[in-house]
Short mmCIF file of C-alpha atoms in Angstrom, two decimals:
data_model
loop_
_atom_site.label_atom_id
_atom_site.label_comp_id
_atom_site.label_asym_id
_atom_site.label_seq_id
_atom_site.Cartn_x
_atom_site.Cartn_y
_atom_site.Cartn_z
CA GLY A 981 85.18 74.09 108.23
CA GLY A 982 83.07 77.19 107.71
CA VAL A 983 85.28 79.33 109.96
CA TYR A 984 88.37 78.07 108.13
CA ALA A 985 86.82 78.81 104.74
CA ILE A 986 85.91 82.35 105.79
CA ALA A 987 89.43 82.91 107.11
CA ILE A 988 91.17 81.67 103.96
CA SER A 989 88.73 83.68 101.85
CA SER A 990 89.16 87.00 103.66
CA GLY A 991 92.90 86.60 104.27
CA PRO A 992 94.06 87.58 100.76
CA LEU A 993 91.99 90.77 100.84
CA ILE A 994 93.37 91.86 104.20
CA GLY A 995 96.88 90.74 103.29
CA GLY A 996 96.79 92.59 99.98
CA ALA A 997 95.71 95.82 101.66
CA LEU A 998 98.46 95.50 104.30
CA ALA A 999 101.18 94.62 101.77
CA GLU A 1000 100.28 97.53 99.51
CA ASN A 1001 99.88 100.20 102.18
CA VAL A 1002 101.98 99.39 105.27
CA GLY A 1003 104.33 96.54 104.27
CA TRP A 1004 104.17 92.76 103.91
CA ARG A 1005 105.52 92.12 107.43
CA TRP A 1006 102.23 93.36 108.85
CA CYS A 1007 100.57 90.29 107.34
CA PHE A 1008 102.34 88.41 110.16
CA TYR A 1009 102.24 91.07 112.87
CA ILE A 1010 98.45 91.34 112.67
CA ASN A 1011 98.11 87.71 113.73
CA LEU A 1012 99.68 88.28 117.14
CA PRO A 1013 96.83 90.12 118.92
CA PHE A 1014 94.19 87.78 117.51
CA GLN A 1015 96.18 84.74 118.61
CA GLY A 1016 96.47 86.25 122.07
CA ILE A 1017 92.71 86.78 122.25
CA ALA A 1018 92.09 83.22 121.05
CA PHE A 1019 94.44 81.84 123.71
CA VAL A 1020 92.61 83.71 126.48
CA LEU A 1021 89.21 82.53 125.24
CA LEU A 1022 90.40 78.92 125.04
CA PHE A 1023 91.91 79.06 128.51
CA PHE A 1024 88.75 80.34 130.20
CA PHE A 1025 85.90 78.95 128.10
CA LEU A 1026 87.02 75.68 126.46
CA ASN A 1027 85.20 72.98 128.42
CA VAL A 1028 86.67 69.57 127.60
CA HIS A 1029 87.62 66.52 129.60
CA ASP A 1030 90.92 67.05 131.41
CA PRO A 1031 92.71 63.76 132.25
CA ARG A 1032 95.14 65.57 134.59
CA THR A 1033 98.14 63.83 133.03
CA ASP A 1034 101.45 64.36 134.79
CA ILE A 1035 103.56 66.69 132.66
CA ILE A 1036 106.65 64.45 132.78
CA LYS A 1037 104.66 61.37 131.77
CA GLY A 1038 102.96 63.38 129.07
CA LEU A 1039 106.25 64.58 127.62
CA MET A 1040 107.67 61.05 127.73
CA ALA A 1041 104.64 59.76 125.85
CA VAL A 1042 105.17 62.15 122.94
CA ASP A 1043 106.51 60.52 119.78
CA TRP A 1044 109.59 62.74 119.63
CA LEU A 1045 111.53 60.52 117.25
CA GLY A 1046 108.68 60.29 114.78
CA SER A 1047 107.99 64.03 114.99
CA ILE A 1048 111.64 64.89 114.33
CA ALA A 1049 111.82 62.39 111.45
CA ILE A 1050 108.74 63.65 109.60
CA THR A 1051 109.73 67.29 110.16
CA GLY A 1052 113.23 66.69 108.83
CA SER A 1053 111.94 64.69 105.88
CA VAL A 1054 109.46 67.35 104.82
CA LEU A 1055 112.01 70.16 105.19
CA MET A 1056 114.61 68.33 103.11
CA LEU A 1057 112.11 67.50 100.37
CA LEU A 1058 110.74 71.04 100.26
CA LEU A 1059 114.22 72.60 100.15
CA GLY A 1060 115.38 70.16 97.49
CA LEU A 1061 112.38 70.90 95.29
CA GLN A 1062 112.65 74.63 95.91
CA TYR A 1063 116.37 74.78 95.11
CA GLY A 1064 116.19 72.51 92.07
CA GLY A 1065 116.46 74.37 88.79
CA GLU A 1066 116.43 77.78 90.49
CA VAL A 1067 119.21 78.12 93.05
CA TYR A 1068 121.15 75.00 92.04
CA PRO A 1069 120.98 72.66 89.02
CA TRP A 1070 118.78 69.59 89.45
CA GLY A 1071 121.82 67.35 89.20
CA SER A 1072 123.82 69.23 91.85
CA ALA A 1073 124.93 67.39 94.95
CA ILE A 1074 122.91 69.55 97.37
CA VAL A 1075 119.62 69.07 95.49
CA VAL A 1076 120.12 65.33 94.97
CA CYS A 1077 121.14 64.81 98.60
CA LEU A 1078 118.23 66.83 99.98
CA ILE A 1079 115.67 64.89 97.96
CA LEU A 1080 117.35 61.50 98.48
CA PHE A 1081 117.76 61.89 102.23
CA GLY A 1082 114.29 63.37 102.49
CA VAL A 1083 112.88 60.16 100.99
CA LEU A 1084 115.11 57.96 103.17
CA VAL A 1085 114.13 59.78 106.37
CA CYS A 1086 110.48 59.50 105.32
CA GLY A 1087 111.00 55.74 105.07
CA ALA A 1088 112.63 55.80 108.50
CA PHE A 1089 109.58 57.67 109.82
CA VAL A 1090 107.31 54.87 108.60
CA GLY A 1091 109.53 52.33 110.36
CA ILE A 1092 109.46 54.37 113.57
CA GLU A 1093 105.68 54.62 113.52
CA TRP A 1094 105.37 50.93 112.73
CA LYS A 1095 107.76 49.40 115.23
CA LEU A 1096 109.23 51.87 117.71
CA ALA A 1097 106.70 54.53 118.71
CA ARG A 1098 104.54 53.57 121.68
CA TYR A 1099 102.02 56.30 120.86
CA PRO A 1100 102.80 57.14 117.20
CA VAL A 1101 102.08 60.58 115.87
CA LEU A 1102 100.65 58.92 112.74
CA PRO A 1103 99.41 55.40 113.57
CA LEU A 1104 99.72 53.16 110.51
CA ARG A 1105 96.58 51.32 111.58
CA LEU A 1106 94.63 54.25 110.18
CA PHE A 1107 95.54 53.22 106.64
CA THR A 1108 93.83 49.85 106.66
CA THR A 1109 90.80 49.93 104.38
CA ARG A 1110 90.12 51.20 100.89
CA PRO A 1111 87.48 53.82 101.86
CA ILE A 1112 89.77 55.33 104.51
CA ILE A 1113 92.78 55.49 102.17
CA ALA A 1114 90.51 57.03 99.52
CA LEU A 1115 89.40 59.71 102.00
CA PHE A 1116 93.01 60.60 102.79
CA VAL A 1117 93.73 60.85 99.04
CA VAL A 1118 90.74 63.17 98.63
CA ASP A 1119 92.03 65.31 101.50
CA LEU A 1120 95.49 65.41 99.93
CA THR A 1121 94.30 66.44 96.47
CA HIS A 1122 91.79 68.91 97.89
CA GLY A 1123 94.61 70.59 99.82
CA PHE A 1124 96.72 70.81 96.68
CA LEU A 1125 93.87 72.41 94.72
CA LEU A 1126 92.76 74.74 97.50
CA TYR A 1127 96.14 76.27 98.29
CA GLY A 1128 97.28 76.15 94.68
CA THR A 1129 94.35 78.24 93.48
CA ALA A 1130 94.42 80.53 96.54
CA TYR A 1131 98.07 81.35 95.79
CA PHE A 1132 98.45 81.21 92.01
CA VAL A 1133 95.18 82.89 90.94
CA PRO A 1134 96.09 86.20 92.68
CA PHE A 1135 99.64 85.65 91.41
CA TYR A 1136 98.26 85.49 87.87
CA PHE A 1137 96.27 88.69 88.38
CA GLN A 1138 99.35 90.57 89.62
CA VAL A 1139 102.07 89.27 87.29
CA VAL A 1140 100.16 88.65 84.06
CA VAL A 1141 97.25 91.11 84.17
CA GLY A 1142 99.10 93.77 86.17
CA ALA A 1143 96.74 94.14 89.15
CA THR A 1144 97.85 95.68 92.44
CA PRO A 1145 97.85 93.48 95.57
CA VAL A 1146 94.53 94.94 96.70
CA ASN A 1147 92.95 94.61 93.25
CA SER A 1148 94.13 91.02 92.92
CA ALA A 1149 92.45 90.23 96.24
CA VAL A 1150 89.23 91.94 95.13
CA TRP A 1151 89.32 90.10 91.80
CA SER A 1152 89.62 86.83 93.76
CA LEU A 1153 86.32 87.40 95.59
CA PRO A 1154 84.39 85.22 93.07
CA LEU A 1155 86.54 82.40 94.42
CA ALA A 1156 86.54 83.44 98.09
CA ILE A 1157 82.88 84.22 98.80
CA PRO A 1158 81.25 81.14 97.17
CA LEU A 1159 83.94 78.97 98.76
CA ALA A 1160 82.84 80.05 102.24
CA LEU A 1161 79.14 79.79 101.41
CA PHE A 1162 79.34 76.30 99.92
CA THR A 1163 81.47 75.10 102.83
CA ILE A 1164 78.83 76.24 105.31
CA GLY A 1165 76.03 74.90 103.10
CA THR A 1166 77.66 71.48 102.91
CA GLY A 1167 77.81 71.28 106.70
CA LEU A 1168 74.12 72.13 106.98
CA TYR A 1169 73.22 69.57 104.30
CA MET A 1170 75.14 66.77 106.02
CA ARG A 1171 73.63 67.69 109.38
CA LYS A 1172 70.14 67.45 107.94
CA THR A 1173 70.51 64.37 105.73
CA GLY A 1174 73.38 62.45 107.33
CA LYS A 1175 74.89 61.87 103.86
CA TYR A 1176 78.28 62.96 102.54
CA LEU A 1177 79.23 60.79 99.54
CA TYR A 1178 77.57 62.89 96.85
CA MET A 1179 79.19 66.01 98.28
CA ILE A 1180 82.65 64.45 98.02
CA ILE A 1181 82.19 63.08 94.48
CA GLY A 1182 80.42 66.20 93.19
CA GLY A 1183 83.00 68.48 94.77
CA MET A 1184 85.96 66.65 93.21
CA ALA A 1185 84.24 66.52 89.79
CA ILE A 1186 83.50 70.25 89.75
CA SER A 1187 86.98 71.04 91.10
CA THR A 1188 88.52 69.10 88.22
CA LEU A 1189 86.41 71.05 85.75
CA GLY A 1190 87.21 74.39 87.37
CA THR A 1191 90.94 73.70 87.53
CA GLY A 1192 90.91 72.72 83.86
CA LEU A 1193 89.18 75.98 82.97
CA LEU A 1194 92.00 77.97 84.61
CA ILE A 1195 94.25 76.77 81.77
CA ASP A 1196 92.18 79.03 79.51
CA PHE A 1197 93.13 82.25 81.34
CA GLY A 1198 94.67 84.65 78.83
CA ALA A 1199 97.21 87.45 79.02
CA GLU A 1200 94.54 90.18 78.95
CA THR A 1201 91.68 91.17 81.24
CA ASN A 1202 88.59 89.06 80.60
CA TRP A 1203 85.97 89.59 83.30
CA PRO A 1204 83.53 86.82 82.26
CA LYS A 1205 86.32 84.23 82.47
CA PHE A 1206 87.68 85.65 85.71
CA ILE A 1207 84.29 85.46 87.43
CA ILE A 1208 82.81 82.26 85.97
CA TYR A 1209 85.93 80.11 86.20
CA GLN A 1210 86.61 81.09 89.81
CA LEU A 1211 82.96 80.54 90.71
CA ILE A 1212 83.05 77.01 89.30
CA ILE A 1213 86.18 75.99 91.17
CA ALA A 1214 84.82 77.53 94.39
CA VAL A 1215 81.67 75.41 94.08
CA GLY A 1216 83.89 72.34 93.74
CA LEU A 1217 86.29 73.12 96.58
CA GLY A 1218 83.67 74.19 99.13
CA PRO A 1219 82.03 70.80 99.87
CA ASN A 1220 85.32 69.00 100.54
CA PHE A 1221 86.31 71.26 103.39
CA GLN A 1222 84.09 69.29 105.75
CA ALA A 1223 82.73 66.21 103.99
CA PRO A 1224 85.91 64.06 104.07
CA THR A 1225 86.48 64.95 107.74
CA ILE A 1226 82.93 63.94 108.69
CA ALA A 1227 83.32 60.74 106.66
CA LEU A 1228 86.51 59.87 108.55
CA GLN A 1229 84.82 60.43 111.91
CA ALA A 1230 81.96 58.15 110.84
CA ARG A 1231 84.33 55.30 109.95
CA PHE A 1232 86.40 55.27 113.14
CA PRO A 1233 85.48 54.45 116.72
CA PRO A 1234 85.61 57.42 119.12
CA ALA A 1235 89.04 56.38 120.39
CA ASP A 1236 90.58 56.75 116.91
CA ALA A 1237 88.37 59.48 115.44
CA GLY A 1238 90.48 62.28 116.89
CA VAL A 1239 93.80 60.96 115.61
CA ALA A 1240 92.24 60.24 112.20
CA VAL A 1241 91.02 63.82 111.87
CA SER A 1242 94.41 65.08 113.07
CA ALA A 1243 96.11 62.93 110.42
CA ALA A 1244 93.80 64.38 107.77
CA SER A 1245 94.64 67.91 108.94
CA ALA A 1246 98.36 67.11 108.82
CA ILE A 1247 98.00 65.73 105.31
CA ARG A 1248 96.18 68.86 104.23
CA ALA A 1249 98.86 71.07 105.80
CA LEU A 1250 101.60 69.13 104.02
CA SER A 1251 99.70 69.37 100.74
CA ALA A 1252 99.56 73.15 101.22
CA ALA A 1253 103.34 73.37 101.42
CA PHE A 1254 104.00 70.95 98.58
CA SER A 1255 101.29 72.54 96.43
CA ILE A 1256 102.95 75.95 96.36
CA VAL A 1257 106.49 74.54 96.08
CA LEU A 1258 105.72 72.06 93.29
CA GLY A 1259 103.55 74.61 91.47
CA GLY A 1260 106.38 77.14 91.71
CA VAL A 1261 108.92 74.59 90.46
CA ILE A 1262 106.81 73.84 87.37
CA LEU A 1263 106.12 77.52 86.78
CA GLU A 1264 109.72 78.68 87.01
CA ASN A 1265 111.15 75.79 85.00
CA ARG A 1266 108.62 76.32 82.22
CA LEU A 1267 109.34 80.05 82.29
CA SER A 1268 113.05 79.29 81.85
CA ALA A 1269 112.16 77.10 78.88
CA TYR A 1270 110.25 80.04 77.34
CA GLY A 1271 113.25 82.36 77.80
CA GLY A 1272 113.99 82.19 74.09
CA ARG A 1273 110.86 84.24 73.43
CA LEU A 1274 112.34 87.18 75.33
CA ILE A 1275 115.61 86.95 73.39
CA ALA A 1276 113.66 86.79 70.13
CA ALA A 1277 111.81 89.95 71.21
CA GLY A 1278 115.11 91.83 71.58
CA VAL A 1279 115.88 91.23 75.26
CA SER A 1280 119.58 90.67 75.91
CA PRO A 1281 120.57 87.11 76.90
CA GLU A 1282 121.92 88.45 80.21
CA MET A 1283 118.61 90.13 81.05
CA ALA A 1284 116.62 87.05 79.99
CA ASP A 1285 118.87 84.87 82.17
CA ALA A 1286 118.43 87.25 85.14
CA ILE A 1287 114.64 87.11 84.75
CA ALA A 1288 114.77 83.31 84.62
CA ARG A 1289 116.93 83.15 87.76
CA ASN A 1290 114.75 85.56 89.74
CA GLY A 1291 111.50 83.95 88.67
CA ALA A 1292 108.24 85.57 87.66
CA ALA A 1293 107.47 87.10 91.07
CA GLY A 1294 111.02 88.32 91.70
CA SER A 1295 111.52 89.98 88.33
CA VAL A 1296 109.08 92.86 88.66
CA GLU A 1297 111.79 95.53 88.67
CA LEU A 1298 113.67 93.87 85.81
CA VAL A 1299 110.54 93.53 83.69
CA ALA A 1300 109.74 97.21 84.30
CA GLN A 1301 112.94 98.06 82.37
CA LEU A 1302 111.67 96.31 79.22
CA THR A 1303 109.70 97.92 76.43
CA LYS A 1304 105.91 97.52 76.30
CA ALA A 1305 106.18 94.90 73.56
CA GLN A 1306 108.78 92.93 75.51
CA GLN A 1307 106.69 93.14 78.68
CA HIS A 1308 103.79 91.66 76.74
CA VAL A 1309 106.00 88.78 75.60
CA PHE A 1310 106.98 88.21 79.23
CA ARG A 1311 103.36 88.19 80.40
CA VAL A 1312 102.40 85.70 77.69
CA ALA A 1313 105.32 83.47 78.72
CA VAL A 1314 104.16 83.55 82.36
CA LYS A 1315 100.59 82.84 81.26
CA ASP A 1316 101.71 79.81 79.24
CA SER A 1317 103.88 78.62 82.15
CA LEU A 1318 100.88 78.86 84.47
CA ALA A 1319 98.79 76.91 81.97
CA ASP A 1320 101.37 74.11 82.04
CA MET A 1321 101.27 74.22 85.83
CA TRP A 1322 97.46 73.99 85.92
CA ILE A 1323 97.67 70.77 83.89
CA PHE A 1324 99.57 69.26 86.83
CA PHE A 1325 96.78 70.32 89.19
CA VAL A 1326 94.13 68.89 86.84
CA VAL A 1327 95.88 65.51 86.96
CA LEU A 1328 95.94 65.64 90.77
CA SER A 1329 92.28 66.58 90.85
CA GLY A 1330 91.51 63.65 88.55
CA ILE A 1331 93.25 61.32 91.00
CA GLY A 1332 91.12 62.76 93.80
CA LEU A 1333 87.98 62.28 91.68
CA ILE A 1334 88.82 58.60 91.11
CA ALA A 1335 89.49 58.16 94.84
CA SER A 1336 86.15 59.76 95.71
CA PHE A 1337 84.29 56.88 94.03
CA LEU A 1338 86.05 54.45 96.39
CA VAL A 1339 84.93 56.22 99.57
CA GLY A 1340 81.62 54.43 99.95
CA ASN A 1341 78.65 55.67 101.90
CA GLU A 1342 77.81 55.35 105.56
CA ILE A 1343 74.85 57.01 107.25
CA LEU A 1344 75.98 59.39 109.95
CA SER A 1345 74.89 58.72 113.50
CA ASP A 1346 72.81 61.36 115.28
CA GLU A 1347 73.88 60.07 118.70
CA HIS A 1348 76.45 62.12 120.59
CA VAL A 1349 79.18 60.05 122.22
CA GLU A 1350 81.63 61.71 124.60
CA HIS A 1351 85.13 60.25 124.49
CA LYS A 1352 87.60 60.81 127.31
CA THR A 1353 91.32 61.27 126.72
CA GLY A 1354 94.48 60.60 128.67
CA LEU A 1355 97.39 58.19 128.81
CA GLY A 1356 95.25 55.45 130.35
CA VAL A 1357 92.79 55.63 127.47
CA GLU A 1358 95.62 55.75 124.92
CA GLU A 1359 97.33 52.74 126.47
CA ALA A 1360 94.10 50.72 126.39
CA ASN A 1361 93.58 51.70 122.76
CA ARG A 1362 97.18 50.74 121.92
CA LEU A 1363 96.85 47.32 123.53
CA MET A 1364 93.58 46.72 121.73
CA HIS A 1365 95.24 47.29 118.32
CA GLU A 1366 98.58 45.66 119.10
CA LYS A 1367 99.18 42.45 117.16
CA PRO A 1368 100.94 39.49 118.77
CA ARG A 1369 104.44 38.70 117.62
CA GLY A 1370 104.63 36.85 114.35
CA GLN A 1371 101.37 38.39 113.02
CA CYS A 1372 102.65 41.65 111.54
CA GLY A 1373 102.11 40.50 107.99
CA THR A 1374 105.75 39.43 107.26
CA SER A 1375 106.45 35.72 107.45
CA PRO A 1376 109.90 35.09 108.94
CA THR A 1377 109.67 31.36 108.20
CA LEU A 1378 110.65 31.82 104.55
CA VAL A 1379 112.18 35.29 104.37
CA THR A 1380 114.64 35.13 107.25
CA PRO A 1381 116.51 31.93 106.30
CA LEU A 1382 116.88 33.19 102.75
CA LEU A 1383 118.34 36.48 103.99
CA LEU A 1384 120.72 34.69 106.35
CA LEU A 1385 121.91 32.35 103.58
CA LEU A 1386 122.31 35.29 101.24
CA GLY A 1387 124.27 37.06 103.97
CA ILE A 1388 126.70 34.15 104.28
CA ARG A 1389 127.11 33.96 100.50
CA GLN A 1390 127.64 37.71 100.16
CA GLY A 1391 129.97 37.66 103.13
CA CYS A 1392 132.20 35.18 101.31
CA ALA A 1393 132.06 37.30 98.19
CA TRP A 1394 132.93 40.37 100.28
CA LYS A 1395 135.98 38.61 101.75
CA TYR A 1396 137.15 37.14 98.48
CA ARG A 1397 135.90 39.92 96.21
CA LYS A 1398 138.75 39.58 93.73
CA ARG A 1399 137.83 35.98 93.03
CA SER A 1400 134.07 36.62 92.88
CA ASN A 1401 131.96 37.67 89.93
CA LEU A 1402 129.18 39.02 92.14
CA SER A 1403 128.47 42.68 91.37
CA SER A 1404 126.53 43.50 94.53
CA THR A 1405 128.27 46.01 96.79
CA LEU A 1406 126.04 45.32 99.82
CA PRO A 1407 128.13 43.31 102.32
CA GLY A 1408 126.92 40.05 103.81
CA PRO A 1409 126.59 41.44 107.37
CA ALA A 1410 123.90 43.79 106.09
CA TYR A 1411 121.73 40.88 104.95
CA CYS A 1412 122.36 39.07 108.23
CA ALA A 1413 121.32 42.20 110.10
CA ILE A 1414 118.09 42.42 108.10
CA GLY A 1415 117.37 38.79 108.93
CA TYR A 1416 118.03 39.45 112.62
CA PHE A 1417 115.61 42.38 112.73
CA ILE A 1418 112.90 40.35 111.03
CA ILE A 1419 113.36 37.71 113.73
CA ARG A 1420 113.40 40.45 116.40
CA PHE A 1421 110.20 42.11 115.25
CA ASN A 1422 108.20 39.11 114.08
CA GLY A 1423 109.02 36.40 116.54
CA THR A 1424 111.15 33.28 116.52
CA VAL A 1425 111.48 31.34 113.26
CA GLN A 1426 109.19 28.36 113.33
#
């Protein structure tokens, strides 16, 4: 957690210097040598249990179908949200289809993990109790707040206040430095006391306050606000880098602790992507709504429309062609759009705060337990959690006959549609198929 906090804190400063002096592509090139060094160090010095799994068996055990489904679902949802209102109208076929099929494939992913995957990439058994679900919600909202502030605060400094990339990174240090310090401090506190609940609740409460204060950012330079507001939100975000992860490990047996932490990391990674996309959607759509201000300030409708299409970040050259007064109107419009966006993040943070009260407390163990990995261990763990047929929570005794009867009735209506008043367009065979699969997955009807 501390290493990650330091990395995300120092990244904007290094990235800003590279983007301003040698080009933005170097923000990606610079990762290559460090990744190579990390790979060499892991290869020679990482000392963990090696189950010596056969590579073919290992590849066959991977949940390929689930991985493809969740990847496709996320990509379609992100593209649909990104295109909506900017590249294509919200009601356009491509946006509607991307979002609709993204949701449908996400539902298919849940079905795959539930019934088909032998070793699911996201076991649904993880989401069984209220404290665990609450911890995942905290992780989700923390990811939204973390990446939202890390992206949009420097964005505000550059677009509204007029800072250079390097200056915006320097101005973000009141957020970056305390974030790393409080992350490390939280780890030391939990190690000493074995307690994490107050860190989670306090962190979400202060994060909600800090995110709300960002709404008050103005269109002019105001150093007290810049420093104090960022400091407050850093104090709130820091503790929840590690505390929810440690809480998850404490609530799972060693066999499931690893996959639970991996699931939390995946949720945080997804929240990072959706945070920036959803924040950008709100920002750009609100900016389009404020386009009338530019026209009232003397900007031509064509220029105002071009600025709205390109967005706040992509309109730098266009805005440079405006007069000083018109540029000020543009900056105020972006500031107000960001304020509307921060309200969305405050609501999310409030949801995380409510969830934090449902986490519950559990004293951390100071005993180190080594857990071995491998297909044999995974198979034993799978069999231990596998429920016998007929005990999956869906009773076929009542549901299946009703679906089969409904299938026969709808089948008649499908055949004799002209003489039927039924408005349903779902054919009878579909209901019969649903009934069959319930029998297939839940056991024989009693």
